[in-house]
Amino acid sequence: LGLGSSYAHACYHYGKLLRAKDNPEEAMQAFINATHSRTRDYHILGRVYSNIGTICHMAEEYSHSYDMYELSAGMFLKNGDTTAYYYALNDMAFELVMLADTPSVFSLLAKISDGCADNAVLTKTLETKAELYLRIQQYDSALLYTSRLCAQSEYFPIADLIRAQIYSYQGMKDSAVYYAEQVLSFSNDLYHLN
């Protein structure tokens, strides 16, 4: 795993603690330090790059986030962790949704559906598809994917969030408020609340 493996693990865990304490700047520095450790522990590097991608996403730096998730996917693939690899591909697709690159989103999602049999990963792609259709204003398709999400499990806050947005855009205020209240009653995630 290389001489820097212990250091990379320490940086990763310290970065996670800093993220949990809502200190993304210092967390980012800890994660960057892990990437400079010269470790060959591709699993930890995949997790490090994934966390950097998440911080970039929160800062609305979607292009940088995509790049970090791409590095993460590569590390997971080197480690032989195909499940984490497909999750990272989905994260890349989600960033492309934010960048309005619809053809590339479909290309990545097809790669996932063609190669992955993990139900949890495939369910995660439903969120990405719902968000994509919301952003390109194909509301019927977005509602279809939120329904598919809800069929997978009892509650997906993102599904109700997307439904609230759709109904709001369509001027159906009562339905929008109903789904927004559902999100508020079941989720403490700041993204969902905002």
PDB file of C-alpha atoms in Angstrom:
ATOM      1  CA  LEU A   1       0.000   0.000   0.000  1.00  0.00           C
ATOM      2  CA  GLY A   2       3.025   2.271   0.166  1.00  0.00           C
ATOM      3  CA  LEU A   3       4.734   4.168   2.925  1.00  0.00           C
ATOM      4  CA  GLY A   4       2.093   6.901   2.964  1.00  0.00           C
ATOM      5  CA  SER A   5      -0.856   4.598   3.573  1.00  0.00           C
ATOM      6  CA  SER A   6      -1.176   5.286   7.311  1.00  0.00           C
ATOM      7  CA  TYR A   7      -0.829   9.004   6.680  1.00  0.00           C
ATOM      8  CA  ALA A   8      -3.465   8.879   3.904  1.00  0.00           C
ATOM      9  CA  HIS A   9      -5.881   7.077   6.227  1.00  0.00           C
ATOM     10  CA  ALA A  10      -5.266   9.627   8.984  1.00  0.00           C
ATOM     11  CA  CYS A  11      -5.827  12.522   6.566  1.00  0.00           C
ATOM     12  CA  TYR A  12      -8.993  10.912   5.236  1.00  0.00           C
ATOM     13  CA  HIS A  13     -10.497  10.381   8.685  1.00  0.00           C
ATOM     14  CA  TYR A  14      -9.471  13.856   9.823  1.00  0.00           C
ATOM     15  CA  GLY A  15     -11.058  15.315   6.676  1.00  0.00           C
ATOM     16  CA  LYS A  16     -14.279  13.421   7.382  1.00  0.00           C
ATOM     17  CA  LEU A  17     -14.342  14.818  10.937  1.00  0.00           C
ATOM     18  CA  LEU A  18     -13.817  18.337   9.629  1.00  0.00           C
ATOM     19  CA  ARG A  19     -16.639  17.882   7.100  1.00  0.00           C
ATOM     20  CA  ALA A  20     -18.935  16.662   9.860  1.00  0.00           C
ATOM     21  CA  LYS A  21     -18.047  19.802  11.848  1.00  0.00           C
ATOM     22  CA  ASP A  22     -18.977  21.940   8.804  1.00  0.00           C
ATOM     23  CA  ASN A  23     -15.434  23.022   8.050  1.00  0.00           C
ATOM     24  CA  PRO A  24     -15.061  22.303   4.326  1.00  0.00           C
ATOM     25  CA  GLU A  25     -11.921  24.402   3.815  1.00  0.00           C
ATOM     26  CA  GLU A  26      -9.827  22.510   6.339  1.00  0.00           C
ATOM     27  CA  ALA A  27     -11.431  19.228   5.292  1.00  0.00           C
ATOM     28  CA  MET A  28     -10.372  19.928   1.717  1.00  0.00           C
ATOM     29  CA  GLN A  29      -6.793  20.528   2.859  1.00  0.00           C
ATOM     30  CA  ALA A  30      -6.774  17.233   4.783  1.00  0.00           C
ATOM     31  CA  PHE A  31      -8.074  15.380   1.721  1.00  0.00           C
ATOM     32  CA  ILE A  32      -5.493  17.066  -0.524  1.00  0.00           C
ATOM     33  CA  ASN A  33      -2.779  16.023   1.930  1.00  0.00           C
ATOM     34  CA  ALA A  34      -3.992  12.427   1.557  1.00  0.00           C
ATOM     35  CA  THR A  35      -3.611  12.644  -2.231  1.00  0.00           C
ATOM     36  CA  HIS A  36       0.016  13.720  -1.756  1.00  0.00           C
ATOM     37  CA  SER A  37       0.816  10.763   0.499  1.00  0.00           C
ATOM     38  CA  ARG A  38       2.069   8.533  -2.348  1.00  0.00           C
ATOM     39  CA  THR A  39      -0.054   5.674  -1.068  1.00  0.00           C
ATOM     40  CA  ARG A  40      -1.129   2.892  -3.379  1.00  0.00           C
ATOM     41  CA  ASP A  41      -4.200   2.214  -1.235  1.00  0.00           C
ATOM     42  CA  TYR A  42      -6.621   2.866  -4.071  1.00  0.00           C
ATOM     43  CA  HIS A  43      -9.666   2.323  -1.890  1.00  0.00           C
ATOM     44  CA  ILE A  44      -8.773   5.184   0.451  1.00  0.00           C
ATOM     45  CA  LEU A  45      -7.773   7.380  -2.491  1.00  0.00           C
ATOM     46  CA  GLY A  46     -11.140   6.682  -4.119  1.00  0.00           C
ATOM     47  CA  ARG A  47     -12.888   7.791  -0.940  1.00  0.00           C
ATOM     48  CA  VAL A  48     -10.660  10.860  -0.652  1.00  0.00           C
ATOM     49  CA  TYR A  49     -11.394  11.984  -4.216  1.00  0.00           C
ATOM     50  CA  SER A  50     -15.093  11.310  -3.677  1.00  0.00           C
ATOM     51  CA  ASN A  51     -15.118  13.587  -0.634  1.00  0.00           C
ATOM     52  CA  ILE A  52     -13.264  16.286  -2.552  1.00  0.00           C
ATOM     53  CA  GLY A  53     -15.914  15.935  -5.269  1.00  0.00           C
ATOM     54  CA  THR A  54     -18.679  16.372  -2.716  1.00  0.00           C
ATOM     55  CA  ILE A  55     -17.079  19.528  -1.322  1.00  0.00           C
ATOM     56  CA  CYS A  56     -16.720  20.901  -4.861  1.00  0.00           C
ATOM     57  CA  HIS A  57     -20.380  20.097  -5.503  1.00  0.00           C
ATOM     58  CA  MET A  58     -21.440  21.950  -2.353  1.00  0.00           C
ATOM     59  CA  ALA A  59     -19.457  24.955  -3.617  1.00  0.00           C
ATOM     60  CA  GLU A  60     -21.306  24.630  -6.955  1.00  0.00           C
ATOM     61  CA  GLU A  61     -18.039  23.885  -8.747  1.00  0.00           C
ATOM     62  CA  TYR A  62     -19.641  21.145 -10.816  1.00  0.00           C
ATOM     63  CA  SER A  63     -16.859  20.802 -13.374  1.00  0.00           C
ATOM     64  CA  HIS A  64     -14.247  20.312 -10.651  1.00  0.00           C
ATOM     65  CA  SER A  65     -16.589  17.964  -8.839  1.00  0.00           C
ATOM     66  CA  TYR A  66     -16.957  15.881 -11.996  1.00  0.00           C
ATOM     67  CA  ASP A  67     -13.168  15.666 -12.313  1.00  0.00           C
ATOM     68  CA  MET A  68     -12.800  14.507  -8.707  1.00  0.00           C
ATOM     69  CA  TYR A  69     -15.496  11.860  -9.088  1.00  0.00           C
ATOM     70  CA  GLU A  70     -13.741  10.696 -12.256  1.00  0.00           C
ATOM     71  CA  LEU A  71     -10.498  10.294 -10.292  1.00  0.00           C
ATOM     72  CA  SER A  72     -12.454   8.510  -7.576  1.00  0.00           C
ATOM     73  CA  ALA A  73     -13.953   6.099 -10.122  1.00  0.00           C
ATOM     74  CA  GLY A  74     -10.493   5.338 -11.470  1.00  0.00           C
ATOM     75  CA  MET A  75      -9.151   4.584  -8.005  1.00  0.00           C
ATOM     76  CA  PHE A  76     -12.062   2.288  -7.178  1.00  0.00           C
ATOM     77  CA  LEU A  77     -11.599   0.466 -10.477  1.00  0.00           C
ATOM     78  CA  LYS A  78      -7.876  -0.009  -9.744  1.00  0.00           C
ATOM     79  CA  ASN A  79      -8.896  -1.439  -6.378  1.00  0.00           C
ATOM     80  CA  GLY A  80     -11.360  -3.845  -8.024  1.00  0.00           C
ATOM     81  CA  ASP A  81     -14.357  -2.322  -6.210  1.00  0.00           C
ATOM     82  CA  THR A  82     -16.912  -2.280  -9.006  1.00  0.00           C
ATOM     83  CA  THR A  83     -19.796  -1.213  -6.764  1.00  0.00           C
ATOM     84  CA  ALA A  84     -17.959   1.927  -5.621  1.00  0.00           C
ATOM     85  CA  TYR A  85     -16.866   2.459  -9.233  1.00  0.00           C
ATOM     86  CA  TYR A  86     -20.467   2.505 -10.459  1.00  0.00           C
ATOM     87  CA  TYR A  87     -21.502   4.822  -7.631  1.00  0.00           C
ATOM     88  CA  ALA A  88     -18.727   7.185  -8.719  1.00  0.00           C
ATOM     89  CA  LEU A  89     -19.948   6.996 -12.341  1.00  0.00           C
ATOM     90  CA  ASN A  90     -23.401   7.987 -11.100  1.00  0.00           C
ATOM     91  CA  ASP A  91     -21.857  10.890  -9.181  1.00  0.00           C
ATOM     92  CA  MET A  92     -20.169  11.957 -12.415  1.00  0.00           C
ATOM     93  CA  ALA A  93     -23.509  11.744 -14.238  1.00  0.00           C
ATOM     94  CA  PHE A  94     -25.151  13.883 -11.561  1.00  0.00           C
ATOM     95  CA  GLU A  95     -22.507  16.576 -12.000  1.00  0.00           C
ATOM     96  CA  LEU A  96     -23.173  16.484 -15.748  1.00  0.00           C
ATOM     97  CA  VAL A  97     -26.854  17.070 -14.967  1.00  0.00           C
ATOM     98  CA  MET A  98     -25.776  20.234 -13.149  1.00  0.00           C
ATOM     99  CA  LEU A  99     -23.658  21.198 -16.170  1.00  0.00           C
ATOM    100  CA  ALA A 100     -26.620  20.586 -18.542  1.00  0.00           C
ATOM    101  CA  ASP A 101     -24.699  17.985 -20.577  1.00  0.00           C
ATOM    102  CA  THR A 102     -27.671  15.710 -21.247  1.00  0.00           C
ATOM    103  CA  PRO A 103     -26.055  13.436 -23.886  1.00  0.00           C
ATOM    104  CA  SER A 104     -23.120  12.663 -21.586  1.00  0.00           C
ATOM    105  CA  VAL A 105     -25.503  11.971 -18.688  1.00  0.00           C
ATOM    106  CA  PHE A 106     -27.335   9.384 -20.767  1.00  0.00           C
ATOM    107  CA  SER A 107     -24.036   7.868 -21.889  1.00  0.00           C
ATOM    108  CA  LEU A 108     -22.800   7.378 -18.315  1.00  0.00           C
ATOM    109  CA  LEU A 109     -26.158   6.075 -17.105  1.00  0.00           C
ATOM    110  CA  ALA A 110     -26.195   3.555 -19.970  1.00  0.00           C
ATOM    111  CA  LYS A 111     -22.714   2.411 -18.973  1.00  0.00           C
ATOM    112  CA  ILE A 112     -23.969   1.835 -15.431  1.00  0.00           C
ATOM    113  CA  SER A 113     -27.127  -0.014 -16.469  1.00  0.00           C
ATOM    114  CA  ASP A 114     -25.165  -2.181 -18.928  1.00  0.00           C
ATOM    115  CA  GLY A 115     -22.459  -3.200 -16.459  1.00  0.00           C
ATOM    116  CA  CYS A 116     -23.940  -3.048 -12.986  1.00  0.00           C
ATOM    117  CA  ALA A 117     -26.349  -5.460 -11.323  1.00  0.00           C
ATOM    118  CA  ASP A 118     -26.309  -3.879  -7.856  1.00  0.00           C
ATOM    119  CA  ASN A 119     -29.857  -2.745  -7.009  1.00  0.00           C
ATOM    120  CA  ALA A 120     -28.703   0.038  -4.683  1.00  0.00           C
ATOM    121  CA  VAL A 121     -26.565   1.574  -7.437  1.00  0.00           C
ATOM    122  CA  LEU A 122     -29.356   1.236  -9.987  1.00  0.00           C
ATOM    123  CA  THR A 123     -31.775   2.884  -7.555  1.00  0.00           C
ATOM    124  CA  LYS A 124     -29.324   5.777  -7.168  1.00  0.00           C
ATOM    125  CA  THR A 125     -29.415   6.271 -10.942  1.00  0.00           C
ATOM    126  CA  LEU A 126     -33.173   6.828 -10.676  1.00  0.00           C
ATOM    127  CA  GLU A 127     -32.449   9.931  -8.580  1.00  0.00           C
ATOM    128  CA  THR A 128     -30.073  11.185 -11.253  1.00  0.00           C
ATOM    129  CA  LYS A 129     -32.641  10.567 -13.986  1.00  0.00           C
ATOM    130  CA  ALA A 130     -35.386  12.327 -12.014  1.00  0.00           C
ATOM    131  CA  GLU A 131     -33.123  15.346 -11.448  1.00  0.00           C
ATOM    132  CA  LEU A 132     -32.131  15.393 -15.122  1.00  0.00           C
ATOM    133  CA  TYR A 133     -35.729  15.416 -16.319  1.00  0.00           C
ATOM    134  CA  LEU A 134     -36.616  18.107 -13.791  1.00  0.00           C
ATOM    135  CA  ARG A 135     -33.804  20.314 -15.073  1.00  0.00           C
ATOM    136  CA  ILE A 136     -34.731  19.848 -18.737  1.00  0.00           C
ATOM    137  CA  GLN A 137     -38.385  20.496 -17.852  1.00  0.00           C
ATOM    138  CA  GLN A 138     -39.702  17.096 -18.882  1.00  0.00           C
ATOM    139  CA  TYR A 139     -41.863  16.935 -15.790  1.00  0.00           C
ATOM    140  CA  ASP A 140     -43.856  13.817 -16.686  1.00  0.00           C
ATOM    141  CA  SER A 141     -40.619  11.841 -17.007  1.00  0.00           C
ATOM    142  CA  ALA A 142     -39.294  13.312 -13.760  1.00  0.00           C
ATOM    143  CA  LEU A 143     -42.493  12.253 -11.978  1.00  0.00           C
ATOM    144  CA  LEU A 144     -42.183   8.771 -13.466  1.00  0.00           C
ATOM    145  CA  TYR A 145     -38.685   8.374 -12.013  1.00  0.00           C
ATOM    146  CA  THR A 146     -39.743   9.731  -8.620  1.00  0.00           C
ATOM    147  CA  SER A 147     -42.501   7.094  -8.621  1.00  0.00           C
ATOM    148  CA  ARG A 148     -39.960   4.401  -9.468  1.00  0.00           C
ATOM    149  CA  LEU A 149     -37.797   5.633  -6.604  1.00  0.00           C
ATOM    150  CA  CYS A 150     -40.690   5.465  -4.173  1.00  0.00           C
ATOM    151  CA  ALA A 151     -41.506   1.952  -5.350  1.00  0.00           C
ATOM    152  CA  GLN A 152     -38.003   0.902  -4.233  1.00  0.00           C
ATOM    153  CA  SER A 153     -38.378   2.044  -0.643  1.00  0.00           C
ATOM    154  CA  GLU A 154     -40.797   3.604   1.781  1.00  0.00           C
ATOM    155  CA  TYR A 155     -39.329   7.091   1.625  1.00  0.00           C
ATOM    156  CA  PHE A 156     -36.917   8.995  -0.592  1.00  0.00           C
ATOM    157  CA  PRO A 157     -36.709  12.685   0.398  1.00  0.00           C
ATOM    158  CA  ILE A 158     -35.216  13.576  -2.970  1.00  0.00           C
ATOM    159  CA  ALA A 159     -38.302  12.183  -4.717  1.00  0.00           C
ATOM    160  CA  ASP A 160     -40.630  14.415  -2.711  1.00  0.00           C
ATOM    161  CA  LEU A 161     -38.285  17.361  -3.182  1.00  0.00           C
ATOM    162  CA  ILE A 162     -38.376  16.924  -6.958  1.00  0.00           C
ATOM    163  CA  ARG A 163     -42.156  16.509  -6.877  1.00  0.00           C
ATOM    164  CA  ALA A 164     -42.522  19.723  -4.852  1.00  0.00           C
ATOM    165  CA  GLN A 165     -40.390  21.579  -7.397  1.00  0.00           C
ATOM    166  CA  ILE A 166     -42.314  20.189 -10.356  1.00  0.00           C
ATOM    167  CA  TYR A 167     -45.695  21.113  -8.904  1.00  0.00           C
ATOM    168  CA  SER A 168     -44.415  24.556  -7.975  1.00  0.00           C
ATOM    169  CA  TYR A 169     -43.158  25.163 -11.535  1.00  0.00           C
ATOM    170  CA  GLN A 170     -46.510  24.018 -12.883  1.00  0.00           C
ATOM    171  CA  GLY A 171     -48.430  26.385 -10.588  1.00  0.00           C
ATOM    172  CA  MET A 172     -49.982  23.554  -8.562  1.00  0.00           C
ATOM    173  CA  LYS A 173     -49.245  25.193  -5.214  1.00  0.00           C
ATOM    174  CA  ASP A 174     -51.267  22.840  -2.971  1.00  0.00           C
ATOM    175  CA  SER A 175     -49.413  19.789  -4.284  1.00  0.00           C
ATOM    176  CA  ALA A 176     -46.093  21.618  -4.068  1.00  0.00           C
ATOM    177  CA  VAL A 177     -46.711  22.522  -0.430  1.00  0.00           C
ATOM    178  CA  TYR A 178     -47.808  18.963   0.393  1.00  0.00           C
ATOM    179  CA  TYR A 179     -44.572  17.452  -0.928  1.00  0.00           C
ATOM    180  CA  ALA A 180     -42.425  20.219   0.575  1.00  0.00           C
ATOM    181  CA  GLU A 181     -43.981  19.462   3.973  1.00  0.00           C
ATOM    182  CA  GLN A 182     -43.217  15.772   3.446  1.00  0.00           C
ATOM    183  CA  VAL A 183     -39.554  16.644   2.925  1.00  0.00           C
ATOM    184  CA  LEU A 184     -39.492  18.843   6.025  1.00  0.00           C
ATOM    185  CA  SER A 185     -41.100  16.167   8.184  1.00  0.00           C
ATOM    186  CA  PHE A 186     -38.740  13.357   7.164  1.00  0.00           C
ATOM    187  CA  SER A 187     -35.378  14.976   6.418  1.00  0.00           C
ATOM    188  CA  ASN A 188     -32.859  16.998   8.399  1.00  0.00           C
ATOM    189  CA  ASP A 189     -30.472  17.267   5.429  1.00  0.00           C
ATOM    190  CA  LEU A 190     -29.632  20.946   4.849  1.00  0.00           C
ATOM    191  CA  TYR A 191     -29.740  20.469   1.071  1.00  0.00           C
ATOM    192  CA  HIS A 192     -33.274  19.126   1.297  1.00  0.00           C
ATOM    193  CA  LEU A 193     -34.359  21.842   3.714  1.00  0.00           C
ATOM    194  CA  ASN A 194     -32.952  24.618   1.524  1.00  0.00           C
TER     195      ASN A 194
END
